Amino acid sequence: MADMAARLSGIVGADHLLTGEAIGEDYAHDEALSNDPVKPAYVALPETADQVAQLLKTATELGIPVTARGSGSGLSGAARPREDGLLVSFERMAAILEIDTENHVAVVQPGVSLEDLDGKLAEHGLVYPVYPGELSASIGGNVGTNAGGMRAIKYGVTRNNVLGLEAALATGELIRTGGKFVKASTGYDLTQLIIGSEGTLALVTEAVLKLQPRLPHQGTVLAPFADLDEVARAVPKVVASGLGPLIVEYIDGLTMGAITYRAQLQLGIPDEVKETAHAYLVVQLESRTADRLDEDVAEVGELLSGLGAKDVYVLEGTAAGKLIDAREKAFWAAKEAGADDIIDTVIPRASLPQFMERVRAIAQENNTFVIGCGHAGDGNVHLAVLQKDSEVRERVLHGLFEAGVHLGGAISGEHGIGRKHAERFAALTDPAKVDLMRRIKTAFDPAGVLNPGVLFD
Amino acid sequence: MADMAARLSGIVGADHLLTGEAIGEDYAHDEALSNDPVKPAYVALPETADQVAQLLKTATELGIPVTARGSGSGLSGAARPREDGLLVSFERMAAILEIDTENHVAVVQPGVSLEDLDGKLAEHGLVYPVYPGELSASIGGNVGTNAGGMRAIKYGVTRNNVLGLEAALATGELIRTGGKFVKASTGYDLTQLIIGSEGTLALVTEAVLKLQPRLPHQGTVLAPFADLDEVARAVPKVVASGLGPLIVEYIDGLTMGAITYRAQLQLGIPDEVKETAHAYLVVQLESRTADRLDEDVAEVGELLSGLGAKDVYVLEGTAAGKLIDAREKAFWAAKEAGADDIIDTVIPRASLPQFMERVRAIAQENNTFVIGCGHAGDGNVHLAVLQKDSEVRERVLHGLFEAGVHLGGAISGEHGIGRKHAERFAALTDPAKVDLMRRIKTAFDPAGVLNPGVLFD
Ligand SMILES: Cc1cc2nc3c(=O)[nH]c(=O)nc-3n(C[C@H](O)[C@H](O)[C@H](O)COP(=O)(O)OP(=O)(O)OC[C@H]3O[C@@H](n4cnc5c(N)ncnc54)[C@H](O)[C@@H]3O)c2cc1C
Ligand SMILES: Cc1cc2nc3c(=O)[nH]c(=O)nc-3n(C[C@H](O)[C@H](O)[C@H](O)COP(=O)(O)OP(=O)(O)OC[C@H]3O[C@@H](n4cnc5c(N)ncnc54)[C@H](O)[C@@H]3O)c2cc1C
């Protein structure tokens, strides 16, 4: 142990290797619910890519499990370390290295937060459009989970917006993948393979991000519907309109109540509408000009009215901002309401009504409270499950995932498998595919030191 | 041999296994220039995914090299079989299985051509926006090469538009990856790994494609510039405008002459402009409404004038269509003009001027004629090299690739490495990366039967 600590602190410096009592509570968990915190044996705070590579080389040599940590805002337990392991925290590698306004790319270290990055990009009239609900999240963590968020319907997820990486391999080499270009056909796409691998293939030490012009005008439409089925049926029509919405979110009635109450937000919806509206659709548009935005907002409004909306509210700037913000904080509202778990199944978006029917049935059969909201345009449903009995909860979760997979979906749209769902992933996935993924894992990490217990059980 | 043939024809039926004289010339090559045709020992024409899986299982067992063939329009020699090998041609697996207008996806067999698919999608007001120059190309081949084309600047390349695959592994299993959803964070992204792998990892037996609403209005602006440097400097500004162009192509003066002459196309550009214009920029826009299109076209025109265009021509429907068509056929014009090789290096788009300077210098030093055009918005430069002496040509090609890689680019933007560039790929790529790719290859294909000689030399 002391020898290992000496080897590791020889790499990052004694001040930047934490052991024992010096390791704070924060390093023991991410934001996954019902997942017990575990303090690691070591926390290393590297400053350079070379240090990361050396840490990995040493870990492979000594057989120490390694977990990468960005901001620890993940929801799948993938940044929760092992008791006998090394946690590599990227907090000291948080620089924005370059904002290249000609190529529209940013080059950043993995520890940079979305919030810091967005602030800097705003100065240049540019935006990195991946916008998961938690802006303290780091780019390294986003790459780890293939983070999505509300704007994915227009701009795609992390996978679609990262052009290249520098990454440290378990064997100690530093490689560069991709670059400041939007496409290539030059060997296997290692960038794509590393994205979404939850720290099990390589540690990211730098990322090249694709930027977009920051459009100046946003407009938000809120439409209450009688029930979720109606919302679910409206979604494909909104997407098909060609209006290219920035956000298409659904919020069920209970969740809407909880998040607006928590945010002390008055949306001006009359009580008689609220009483009969069991589901809401939020559509946000953006545009280069105010005129076009107004036209598009009006068109969305008409479309939604025609699709059965009880009414259509065009939210003014601050109300819209507050509603989106409250929606982003839905996780905290669910947590405060006592949610025991959160899932984010993805299904073909046109199967939303069937999925919701199954959700209701499973909830009823198991006397469990299941509420939610989600990135409806992507078919990505976020459900909060309130059930204290862990056995019943397990049954409910399994039923929900099974229903999603049965409809042609996948366990997670953006939160990842992590530790929480590794067992379920094995149970619900074709063994030939899992075996292939394990062989790929071994190709990267022959000693199996990168995040054991995550993804594979 | 006879035994092998019996095994293979037992799978696809005697009528669908060709050997000896029954194997036509077409199966011996793709469209790569300066690459000698080679007839394979066997050509199998499977009809089902199961047959493909069985062919691979047998090939792995008997150690027969396997090459997949779509339409054979590839430019890197990746569909050129081995003399002792099996060519699996997908011509009998060319069905459009489903056009799902709710989820905006199409499910197709790999042999379907882009042309057939586009015809069917037009009936539904939808489009699969990947549009490489050769519409006889198959979806399987597009997946193999990660095909791009002119519209990639707006819609991305194959990688960004394929949501899922069914694929046969070398070991004989059929797996399904992804699905009718736009994102997931559920294990490694095998879809992305297979895309662009040029038939070296798995054979695609089905693909789920992301569709877009087919916008009704297109407008095309043609702008002659004094030289390529000016064009190259204009490109990032057009992309940065936020107008979201569908196409941003550059065409050098000589290529413009060749393709318009070949197409007997009169663009109405006065002779005095032609004489001093050594490079052209073509910008195409699309829109939901005619009014917005007109506004946007006018805005692009003003922008280009401000950036030094000698004039700005808004092309009418047919002239525009013909010019784009002629540009798509630039490869044939180059071939007829005696081009000995075509390359498609990709570089950061803002580095176009530096790259072009190197191209000129290399061409001059080696007394070689190098002309071209390209997907300027993506930094993807297509150059035709006219040099009969293969030693000098090799030197020129190496110089061009090296210049691209040196500027932070990659050998190929969309055509692939194939057989043609395998050696150069090895020479110009970090060995740690090539080794990693080889280990991934082995994870998929332990016996090494899938397209040996392609990608890795
Ligand atoms: C209120 C709230 C709202 C949220 N909303 C969304 C949402 O809308 N969409 C969404 O996608 N997510 C959402 N999340 C989840 C979370 O924000 C994302 O998963 C985010 O990507 C995590 O980033 P992080 O820096 O906190 O990563 P961490 O939790 O620290 O790590 C996440 C994973 O990435 C790995 N990792 C971290 N750094 C690196 C690195 N340098 N190299 C390799 N692997 C690394 C870790 O090992 C782990 O596997 C939300 C979370 C909260 C709390
Ligand atoms: C005039 C002309 C213009 C062109 N313009 C462009 C352009 O703008 N952009 C562009 O990207 N390309 C362009 N190309 C190149 C070519 O059209 C593309 O590479 C296309 O993707 C090839 O498709 P194909 O069906 O002909 O594939 P093939 O040439 O038959 O095969 C290409 C690769 O895919 C593999 N493959 C085929 N089917 C499968 C399968 N089912 N499973 C796994 N692997 C498979 C093959 O083994 C090979 O490695 C052009 C070619 C020509 C002749």
mmCIF file of C-alpha atoms in Angstrom, chain A residues 222-229 231 249-262 267 269 273-282 310 323 327 330 333 356 360 369-374 382-383:
data_model
loop_
_atom_site.group_PDB
_atom_site.id
_atom_site.type_symbol
_atom_site.label_atom_id
_atom_site.label_comp_id
_atom_site.label_asym_id
_atom_site.label_seq_id
_atom_site.Cartn_x
_atom_site.Cartn_y
_atom_site.Cartn_z
ATOM 1 C CA LEU A 222 -46.049 25.449 -23.630
ATOM 2 C CA ALA A 223 -49.053 23.279 -24.444
ATOM 3 C CA PRO A 224 -51.180 21.416 -21.874
ATOM 4 C CA PHE A 225 -52.815 18.210 -23.125
ATOM 5 C CA ALA A 226 -55.470 15.956 -21.609
ATOM 6 C CA ASP A 227 -53.067 13.062 -21.235
ATOM 7 C CA LEU A 228 -49.683 11.652 -22.093
ATOM 8 C CA ASP A 229 -50.991 9.671 -25.034
ATOM 9 C CA VAL A 231 -48.615 14.400 -26.109
ATOM 10 C CA GLU A 249 -39.887 17.997 -23.884
ATOM 11 C CA TYR A 250 -42.819 16.319 -22.236
ATOM 12 C CA ILE A 251 -43.632 16.821 -18.574
ATOM 13 C CA ASP A 252 -46.379 14.871 -16.838
ATOM 14 C CA GLY A 253 -48.897 16.727 -14.688
ATOM 15 C CA LEU A 254 -47.454 15.703 -11.324
ATOM 16 C CA THR A 255 -43.919 16.523 -12.340
ATOM 17 C CA MET A 256 -45.074 19.885 -13.692
ATOM 18 C CA GLY A 257 -46.671 20.617 -10.352
ATOM 19 C CA ALA A 258 -43.541 19.605 -8.461
ATOM 20 C CA ILE A 259 -41.023 21.534 -10.536
ATOM 21 C CA THR A 260 -43.037 24.753 -10.792
ATOM 22 C CA TYR A 261 -43.840 24.635 -7.080
ATOM 23 C CA ARG A 262 -40.166 24.112 -6.256
ATOM 24 C CA LEU A 267 -46.893 30.251 -15.751
ATOM 25 C CA ILE A 269 -52.153 28.689 -16.709
ATOM 26 C CA VAL A 273 -56.902 24.035 -17.532
ATOM 27 C CA LYS A 274 -54.490 22.694 -14.909
ATOM 28 C CA GLU A 275 -57.150 20.476 -13.439
ATOM 29 C CA THR A 276 -57.772 18.617 -16.670
ATOM 30 C CA ALA A 277 -54.257 18.721 -18.112
ATOM 31 C CA HIS A 278 -52.339 15.608 -17.194
ATOM 32 C CA ALA A 279 -49.403 16.217 -19.499
ATOM 33 C CA TYR A 280 -47.516 19.110 -21.053
ATOM 34 C CA LEU A 281 -45.408 19.577 -24.130
ATOM 35 C CA VAL A 282 -42.697 22.239 -24.259
ATOM 36 C CA LYS A 310 -56.049 22.472 -24.523
ATOM 37 C CA LEU A 323 -39.458 26.745 -16.946
ATOM 38 C CA ARG A 327 -37.282 21.178 -15.946
ATOM 39 C CA ALA A 330 -36.545 17.889 -12.203
ATOM 40 C CA ALA A 333 -37.422 17.742 -7.311
ATOM 41 C CA MET A 356 -46.499 4.848 -21.295
ATOM 42 C CA ARG A 360 -48.875 2.741 -15.977
ATOM 43 C CA PHE A 369 -45.468 5.662 -7.888
ATOM 44 C CA VAL A 370 -43.830 6.373 -11.275
ATOM 45 C CA ILE A 371 -43.762 9.919 -12.633
ATOM 46 C CA GLY A 372 -41.641 11.730 -15.091
ATOM 47 C CA CYS A 373 -40.701 13.939 -17.961
ATOM 48 C CA GLY A 374 -38.300 13.509 -20.801
ATOM 49 C CA HIS A 382 -36.975 9.992 -17.613
ATOM 50 C CA LEU A 383 -38.978 8.261 -14.918
#
